[in-house]
GROMACS .gro file of C-alpha atoms in nm:
model
  150
    1MET     CA    1  -3.914   0.354  -4.691
    2HIS     CA    2  -3.931   0.517  -4.391
    3SER     CA    3  -4.203   0.761  -4.349
    4GLU     CA    4  -4.085   0.813  -4.003
    5LEU     CA    5  -3.826   0.958  -4.025
    6GLN     CA    6  -3.867   1.397  -4.105
    7ILE     CA    7  -3.499   1.453  -4.357
    8TYR     CA    8  -3.451   1.841  -4.354
    9PHE     CA    9  -3.283   1.929  -4.629
   10ALA     CA   10  -3.100   2.255  -4.688
   11ALA     CA   11  -2.990   2.389  -4.969
   12SER     CA   12  -2.958   2.761  -5.192
   13ILE     CA   13  -3.220   2.928  -5.296
   14ARG     CA   14  -3.146   3.299  -5.276
   15GLY     CA   15  -2.817   3.255  -5.340
   16GLY     CA   16  -2.840   3.149  -5.659
   17ARG     CA   17  -3.046   2.789  -5.781
   18ASP     CA   18  -2.698   2.634  -6.044
   19ASP     CA   19  -2.744   2.355  -5.884
   20VAL     CA   20  -3.104   2.288  -5.890
   21GLU     CA   21  -3.011   1.915  -6.069
   22ILE     CA   22  -2.859   1.836  -5.851
   23TYR     CA   23  -3.029   1.958  -5.557
   24LEU     CA   24  -3.293   1.747  -5.753
   25GLN     CA   25  -3.138   1.461  -5.796
   26ILE     CA   26  -2.985   1.496  -5.373
   27VAL     CA   27  -3.399   1.477  -5.260
   28ASN     CA   28  -3.505   1.172  -5.513
   29HIS     CA   29  -3.272   1.005  -5.309
   30LEU     CA   30  -3.318   1.088  -4.960
   31GLN     CA   31  -3.717   1.028  -5.048
   32ARG     CA   32  -3.593   0.680  -4.991
   33TRP     CA   33  -3.491   0.693  -4.616
   34GLY     CA   34  -3.805   0.943  -4.515
   35ASN     CA   35  -3.970   1.177  -4.561
   36ILE     CA   36  -3.886   1.501  -4.700
   37ASN     CA   37  -3.991   1.849  -4.540
   38THR     CA   38  -3.838   2.075  -4.764
   39GLU     CA   39  -3.875   1.913  -5.105
   40HIS     CA   40  -4.023   2.186  -5.299
   41ILE     CA   41  -3.599   2.309  -5.269
   42ALA     CA   42  -3.529   2.100  -5.561
   43ASP     CA   43  -3.846   2.192  -5.747
   44LYS     CA   44  -3.739   2.358  -6.065
   45ARG     CA   45  -3.966   2.580  -6.112
   46LEU     CA   46  -3.890   2.791  -5.794
   47THR     CA   47  -3.637   3.095  -5.869
   48ALA     CA   48  -3.375   3.281  -5.694
   49LEU     CA   49  -3.652   3.492  -5.575
   50GLY     CA   50  -3.773   3.240  -5.342
   51GLU     CA   51  -4.175   3.153  -5.306
   52HIS     CA   52  -4.356   3.438  -5.419
   53ASP     CA   53  -4.696   3.398  -5.231
   54PRO     CA   54  -4.578   3.345  -4.881
   55ALA     CA   55  -4.469   3.646  -4.644
   56ASP     CA   56  -4.041   3.620  -4.522
   57ASP     CA   57  -4.120   3.634  -4.150
   58PHE     CA   58  -4.421   3.306  -4.247
   59ILE     CA   59  -4.088   3.094  -4.475
   60HIS     CA   60  -3.907   3.184  -4.170
   61ASN     CA   61  -4.113   3.076  -3.927
   62ARG     CA   62  -4.253   2.732  -4.103
   63ASP     CA   63  -3.878   2.637  -4.199
   64ILE     CA   64  -3.776   2.715  -3.901
   65SER     CA   65  -4.016   2.465  -3.760
   66TRP     CA   66  -3.944   2.177  -3.992
   67LEU     CA   67  -3.606   2.263  -3.959
   68PHE     CA   68  -3.643   2.109  -3.568
   69ASN     CA   69  -3.916   1.908  -3.553
   70SER     CA   70  -3.646   1.701  -3.831
   71ASP     CA   71  -3.488   1.431  -3.732
   72VAL     CA   72  -3.219   1.443  -3.918
   73VAL     CA   73  -3.057   1.734  -4.183
   74VAL     CA   74  -2.898   1.729  -4.520
   75ALA     CA   75  -2.737   2.008  -4.645
   76GLU     CA   76  -2.604   2.090  -4.985
   77VAL     CA   77  -2.337   2.365  -4.916
   78THR     CA   78  -2.221   2.410  -5.250
   79GLN     CA   79  -2.308   2.736  -5.371
   80PRO     CA   80  -2.282   2.963  -5.039
   81SER     CA   81  -2.628   2.992  -4.880
   82LEU     CA   82  -2.724   3.293  -4.603
   83GLY     CA   83  -3.060   3.081  -4.550
   84VAL     CA   84  -2.843   2.720  -4.537
   85GLY     CA   85  -2.551   2.894  -4.293
   86TYR     CA   86  -2.848   3.038  -4.085
   87GLU     CA   87  -3.021   2.679  -4.026
   88LEU     CA   88  -2.672   2.508  -3.990
   89GLY     CA   89  -2.639   2.783  -3.704
   90ARG     CA   90  -2.918   2.696  -3.572
   91ILE     CA   91  -2.862   2.399  -3.574
   92ALA     CA   92  -2.542   2.376  -3.376
   93GLY     CA   93  -2.739   2.580  -3.119
   94ARG     CA   94  -2.917   2.346  -3.075
   95GLY     CA   95  -2.643   2.170  -2.976
   96ILE     CA   96  -2.776   1.880  -3.204
   97SER     CA   97  -2.490   1.569  -3.228
   98PRO     CA   98  -2.329   1.584  -3.598
   99GLN     CA   99  -2.465   1.215  -3.655
  100ARG     CA  100  -2.771   1.417  -3.738
  101VAL     CA  101  -2.566   1.672  -3.999
  102LEU     CA  102  -2.487   1.584  -4.302
  103CYS     CA  103  -2.339   1.832  -4.491
  104LEU     CA  104  -2.234   1.766  -4.862
  105TYR     CA  105  -1.977   1.983  -5.096
  106ARG     CA  106  -1.841   1.951  -5.409
  107PRO     CA  107  -1.468   2.088  -5.459
  108GLN     CA  108  -1.401   2.258  -5.706
  109GLU     CA  109  -1.115   2.505  -5.837
  110GLY     CA  110  -1.084   2.845  -5.733
  111LYS     CA  111  -1.338   2.742  -5.473
  112LYS     CA  112  -1.335   2.663  -5.107
  113LEU     CA  113  -1.592   2.556  -4.810
  114SER     CA  114  -1.624   2.816  -4.511
  115ALA     CA  115  -1.419   2.684  -4.188
  116MET     CA  116  -1.750   2.783  -4.037
  117ILE     CA  117  -1.893   2.508  -4.167
  118ARG     CA  118  -1.614   2.297  -4.295
  119GLY     CA  119  -1.451   2.296  -3.857
  120ALA     CA  120  -1.789   2.269  -3.652
  121THR     CA  121  -1.727   1.841  -3.646
  122ASP     CA  122  -1.882   1.913  -3.358
  123HIS     CA  123  -2.216   1.985  -3.516
  124PHE     CA  124  -2.185   1.892  -3.832
  125THR     CA  125  -2.083   1.588  -4.053
  126VAL     CA  126  -1.847   1.734  -4.405
  127ARG     CA  127  -1.848   1.469  -4.699
  128ASP     CA  128  -1.685   1.607  -5.064
  129TYR     CA  129  -1.790   1.431  -5.310
  130GLN     CA  130  -1.765   1.467  -5.691
  131THR     CA  131  -2.007   1.292  -5.864
  132LEU     CA  132  -2.434   1.170  -5.800
  133GLU     CA  133  -2.316   0.877  -5.737
  134ALA     CA  134  -2.081   1.007  -5.466
  135ALA     CA  135  -2.371   1.176  -5.266
  136ALA     CA  136  -2.523   0.939  -5.298
  137ALA     CA  137  -2.243   0.640  -5.084
  138HIS     CA  138  -2.264   0.947  -4.828
  139ILE     CA  139  -2.617   0.928  -4.748
  140ASP     CA  140  -2.641   0.562  -4.752
  141SER     CA  141  -2.349   0.580  -4.530
  142PHE     CA  142  -2.476   0.869  -4.340
  143PHE     CA  143  -2.862   0.705  -4.239
  144SER     CA  144  -2.673   0.351  -4.173
  145GLN     CA  145  -2.487   0.484  -3.900
  146LEU     CA  146  -2.789   0.574  -3.753
  147GLY     CA  147  -2.918   0.221  -3.812
  148HIS     CA  148  -3.197   0.261  -4.082
  149GLN     CA  149  -3.210   0.102  -4.350
  150LYS     CA  150  -3.355   0.171  -4.716
   0.00000   0.00000   0.00000
């Protein structure tokens, strides 16, 4: 494991926790590549109400610090989330290379990923997946293209 590589994992919290099991599997896979600053997102005890103790401004400031100090960002963007959209917007505004930001989307009938994510090819690498194995393959390819090895 490359513990020096800092990974920011973004996924829905207050926007809905239906995919928490998927988040857990993704975080478990990402841990092979480095340190996940936000692994608490995959905690099944975390509800759509978010974290209970810290104030919202504390959470915002902490998470933005983690985001800006991470080497890469991996976002699961299937469940629409204002927070994840905000985080990705902040990263895009900093001019981070799309080779440093991976967005994973699970297509579903009757739903479509926002054009503000899929169309931002100057800022994000977007990969669709149907299975966790496919998500893991996209993650491995993403990190391999950055020159990292498990």
